[in-house]
C-alpha positions as protocol buffer text, in pm:
chain_id: "A"
residue {
  index: 1
  type: MET
  ca { x: 16 y: -13 z: 26 }
}
residue {
  index: 2
  type: ALA
  ca { x: 138 y: 337 z: -77 }
}
residue {
  index: 3
  type: HIS
  ca { x: 175 y: 606 z: 203 }
}
residue {
  index: 4
  type: PRO
  ca { x: -67 y: 890 z: 307 }
}
residue {
  index: 5
  type: GLY
  ca { x: -3 y: 1190 z: 179 }
}
residue {
  index: 6
  type: VAL
  ca { x: -223 y: 1364 z: 419 }
}
residue {
  index: 7
  type: VAL
  ca { x: -258 y: 1185 z: 798 }
}
residue {
  index: 8
  type: PHE
  ca { x: -572 y: 1372 z: 996 }
}
residue {
  index: 9
  type: LEU
  ca { x: -542 y: 1252 z: 1392 }
}
residue {
  index: 10
  type: ASP
  ca { x: -956 y: 1365 z: 1591 }
}
residue {
  index: 11
  type: ASP
  ca { x: -1114 y: 1202 z: 1812 }
}
residue {
  index: 12
  type: ASP
  ca { x: -1418 y: 1257 z: 1588 }
}
residue {
  index: 13
  type: LYS
  ca { x: -1456 y: 976 z: 1432 }
}
residue {
  index: 14
  type: ASP
  ca { x: -1733 y: 1089 z: 1208 }
}
residue {
  index: 15
  type: LEU
  ca { x: -1491 y: 1352 z: 1167 }
}
residue {
  index: 16
  type: ARG
  ca { x: -1264 y: 1148 z: 1063 }
}
residue {
  index: 17
  type: ASP
  ca { x: -1486 y: 967 z: 839 }
}
residue {
  index: 18
  type: LEU
  ca { x: -1613 y: 1276 z: 637 }
}
residue {
  index: 19
  type: PHE
  ca { x: -1216 y: 1377 z: 562 }
}
residue {
  index: 20
  type: VAL
  ca { x: -1143 y: 1078 z: 437 }
}
residue {
  index: 21
  type: ASP
  ca { x: -1460 y: 1150 z: 141 }
}
residue {
  index: 22
  type: VAL
  ca { x: -1312 y: 1522 z: 98 }
}
residue {
  index: 23
  type: VAL
  ca { x: -953 y: 1429 z: 53 }
}
residue {
  index: 24
  type: SER
  ca { x: -1058 y: 1098 z: -183 }
}
residue {
  index: 25
  type: LEU
  ca { x: -1314 y: 1370 z: -396 }
}
residue {
  index: 26
  type: LEU
  ca { x: -1044 y: 1625 z: -413 }
}
residue {
  index: 27
  type: ALA
  ca { x: -723 y: 1449 z: -490 }
}
residue {
  index: 28
  type: GLU
  ca { x: -559 y: 1152 z: -540 }
}
residue {
  index: 29
  type: ARG
  ca { x: -369 y: 1106 z: -236 }
}
residue {
  index: 30
  type: ASP
  ca { x: -386 y: 818 z: 37 }
}
residue {
  index: 31
  type: CYS
  ca { x: -496 y: 976 z: 392 }
}
residue {
  index: 32
  type: LEU
  ca { x: -446 y: 794 z: 693 }
}
residue {
  index: 33
  type: THR
  ca { x: -680 y: 884 z: 992 }
}
residue {
  index: 34
  type: VAL
  ca { x: -637 y: 798 z: 1366 }
}
residue {
  index: 35
  type: GLY
  ca { x: -819 y: 859 z: 1710 }
}
residue {
  index: 36
  type: SER
  ca { x: -517 y: 922 z: 1890 }
}
residue {
  index: 37
  type: VAL
  ca { x: -130 y: 1025 z: 1952 }
}
residue {
  index: 38
  type: ASP
  ca { x: -77 y: 618 z: 2077 }
}
residue {
  index: 39
  type: GLU
  ca { x: -252 y: 514 z: 1741 }
}
residue {
  index: 40
  type: LEU
  ca { x: -14 y: 812 z: 1576 }
}
residue {
  index: 41
  type: VAL
  ca { x: 274 y: 652 z: 1722 }
}
residue {
  index: 42
  type: ARG
  ca { x: 207 y: 293 z: 1609 }
}
residue {
  index: 43
  type: ASN
  ca { x: 181 y: 375 z: 1280 }
}
residue {
  index: 44
  type: ARG
  ca { x: 497 y: 573 z: 1281 }
}
residue {
  index: 45
  type: LYS
  ca { x: 608 y: 507 z: 980 }
}
residue {
  index: 46
  type: ARG
  ca { x: 367 y: 599 z: 721 }
}
residue {
  index: 47
  type: VAL
  ca { x: 276 y: 903 z: 965 }
}
residue {
  index: 48
  type: LEU
  ca { x: 638 y: 1002 z: 927 }
}
residue {
  index: 49
  type: ASP
  ca { x: 597 y: 946 z: 511 }
}
residue {
  index: 50
  type: ALA
  ca { x: 283 y: 1182 z: 458 }
}
residue {
  index: 51
  type: GLU
  ca { x: 338 y: 1551 z: 319 }
}
residue {
  index: 52
  type: LEU
  ca { x: 88 y: 1652 z: 542 }
}
residue {
  index: 53
  type: VAL
  ca { x: 2 y: 1623 z: 931 }
}
residue {
  index: 54
  type: ILE
  ca { x: -345 y: 1763 z: 1047 }
}
residue {
  index: 55
  type: LEU
  ca { x: -397 y: 1713 z: 1412 }
}
residue {
  index: 56
  type: ASP
  ca { x: -669 y: 1838 z: 1606 }
}
residue {
  index: 57
  type: ILE
  ca { x: -590 y: 2032 z: 1937 }
}
residue {
  index: 58
  type: ASN
  ca { x: -752 y: 1841 z: 2164 }
}
residue {
  index: 59
  type: LEU
  ca { x: -880 y: 1534 z: 2179 }
}
residue {
  index: 60
  type: GLY
  ca { x: -1015 y: 1526 z: 2484 }
}
residue {
  index: 61
  type: PRO
  ca { x: -1009 y: 1514 z: 2855 }
}
residue {
  index: 62
  type: GLY
  ca { x: -680 y: 1335 z: 3011 }
}
residue {
  index: 63
  type: VAL
  ca { x: -542 y: 1170 z: 2679 }
}
residue {
  index: 64
  type: PRO
  ca { x: -220 y: 1305 z: 2517 }
}
residue {
  index: 65
  type: SER
  ca { x: -307 y: 1618 z: 2275 }
}
residue {
  index: 66
  type: GLY
  ca { x: -247 y: 1721 z: 1954 }
}
residue {
  index: 67
  type: LEU
  ca { x: 39 y: 1932 z: 2043 }
}
residue {
  index: 68
  type: ASP
  ca { x: 221 y: 1619 z: 2233 }
}
residue {
  index: 69
  type: ALA
  ca { x: 192 y: 1468 z: 1874 }
}
residue {
  index: 70
  type: TYR
  ca { x: 293 y: 1793 z: 1730 }
}
residue {
  index: 71
  type: ARG
  ca { x: 625 y: 1742 z: 1990 }
}
residue {
  index: 72
  type: TRP
  ca { x: 620 y: 1381 z: 1873 }
}
residue {
  index: 73
  type: LEU
  ca { x: 674 y: 1446 z: 1493 }
}
residue {
  index: 74
  type: ARG
  ca { x: 917 y: 1712 z: 1601 }
}
residue {
  index: 75
  type: GLU
  ca { x: 1125 y: 1485 z: 1793 }
}
residue {
  index: 76
  type: GLN
  ca { x: 1089 y: 1190 z: 1484 }
}
residue {
  index: 77
  type: ASN
  ca { x: 1238 y: 1483 z: 1264 }
}
residue {
  index: 78
  type: TYR
  ca { x: 899 y: 1485 z: 1080 }
}
residue {
  index: 79
  type: GLY
  ca { x: 967 y: 1697 z: 781 }
}
residue {
  index: 80
  type: GLY
  ca { x: 604 y: 1788 z: 644 }
}
residue {
  index: 81
  type: GLN
  ca { x: 363 y: 2030 z: 705 }
}
residue {
  index: 82
  type: VAL
  ca { x: 132 y: 2026 z: 1023 }
}
residue {
  index: 83
  type: VAL
  ca { x: -170 y: 2173 z: 1035 }
}
residue {
  index: 84
  type: PHE
  ca { x: -370 y: 2204 z: 1347 }
}
residue {
  index: 85
  type: LEU
  ca { x: -770 y: 2246 z: 1380 }
}
residue {
  index: 86
  type: THR
  ca { x: -977 y: 2336 z: 1684 }
}
residue {
  index: 87
  type: GLY
  ca { x: -1270 y: 2375 z: 1818 }
}
residue {
  index: 88
  type: HIS
  ca { x: -1185 y: 2582 z: 2084 }
}
residue {
  index: 89
  type: ALA
  ca { x: -1247 y: 2962 z: 2090 }
}
residue {
  index: 90
  type: ALA
  ca { x: -746 y: 3086 z: 2083 }
}
residue {
  index: 91
  type: SER
  ca { x: -820 y: 3169 z: 2425 }
}
residue {
  index: 92
  type: HIS
  ca { x: -793 y: 2848 z: 2545 }
}
residue {
  index: 93
  type: PRO
  ca { x: -411 y: 2747 z: 2668 }
}
residue {
  index: 94
  type: LEU
  ca { x: -328 y: 2478 z: 2436 }
}
residue {
  index: 95
  type: VAL
  ca { x: -518 y: 2649 z: 2112 }
}
residue {
  index: 96
  type: ALA
  ca { x: -239 y: 3004 z: 2238 }
}
residue {
  index: 97
  type: GLU
  ca { x: 7 y: 2751 z: 2261 }
}
residue {
  index: 98
  type: ALA
  ca { x: -93 y: 2614 z: 1929 }
}
residue {
  index: 99
  type: ARG
  ca { x: -42 y: 2978 z: 1803 }
}
residue {
  index: 100
  type: GLN
  ca { x: 327 y: 3031 z: 1918 }
}
residue {
  index: 101
  type: LEU
  ca { x: 482 y: 2741 z: 1723 }
}
residue {
  index: 102
  type: ALA
  ca { x: 685 y: 2841 z: 1391 }
}
residue {
  index: 103
  type: GLY
  ca { x: 591 y: 2705 z: 1113 }
}
residue {
  index: 104
  type: VAL
  ca { x: 262 y: 2612 z: 1193 }
}
residue {
  index: 105
  type: ARG
  ca { x: -101 y: 2710 z: 1140 }
}
residue {
  index: 106
  type: VAL
  ca { x: -433 y: 2684 z: 1336 }
}
residue {
  index: 107
  type: TYR
  ca { x: -783 y: 2722 z: 1186 }
}
residue {
  index: 108
  type: GLU
  ca { x: -1080 y: 2631 z: 1333 }
}
residue {
  index: 109
  type: LYS
  ca { x: -1334 y: 2328 z: 1256 }
}
residue {
  index: 110
  type: PRO
  ca { x: -1506 y: 2287 z: 1093 }
}
residue {
  index: 111
  type: LEU
  ca { x: -1230 y: 2338 z: 834 }
}
residue {
  index: 112
  type: PRO
  ca { x: -1369 y: 2447 z: 500 }
}
residue {
  index: 113
  type: VAL
  ca { x: -1382 y: 2267 z: 179 }
}
residue {
  index: 114
  type: PRO
  ca { x: -1167 y: 2548 z: 33 }
}
residue {
  index: 115
  type: THR
  ca { x: -921 y: 2492 z: 305 }
}
residue {
  index: 116
  type: ILE
  ca { x: -870 y: 2199 z: 267 }
}
residue {
  index: 117
  type: ALA
  ca { x: -790 y: 2149 z: -129 }
}
residue {
  index: 118
  type: ARG
  ca { x: -580 y: 2457 z: -19 }
}
residue {
  index: 119
  type: LEU
  ca { x: -380 y: 2236 z: 211 }
}
residue {
  index: 120
  type: LEU
  ca { x: -398 y: 1995 z: -65 }
}
residue {
  index: 121
  type: GLU
  ca { x: -195 y: 2153 z: -324 }
}
residue {
  index: 122
  type: LEU
  ca { x: 65 y: 2070 z: -142 }
}
residue {
  index: 123
  type: GLU
  ca { x: 438 y: 2247 z: -226 }
}
residue {
  index: 124
  type: PRO
  ca { x: 766 y: 2060 z: -204 }
}
residue {
  index: 125
  type: HIS
  ca { x: 989 y: 2120 z: -1 }
}
């Protein structure tokens, strides 16, 4: 199986399923969706081969967040593009922390289809 062009981490299974549908309609890219940081790490090779990783910032109470996933990606020397998604206000501590990171963008949920389309038009690094 080919490596995914896109990895999508979100704790909402319906949103993950919808994202796969949108990606398949917009672009001929493989798409891996995961529901937790643990699942992301278990798929290490496929994740690190991806061109784009989209991380939901808040994955629920008491579990690692999208920021933990971001730190793991950086520890692995991931060289692709990272984007954060949030359903929380900019004042939320995790959102505020994500906005401080260099080279990443933070988008509010739901992510509009035109924005997904732009993200899939990746330029080589």
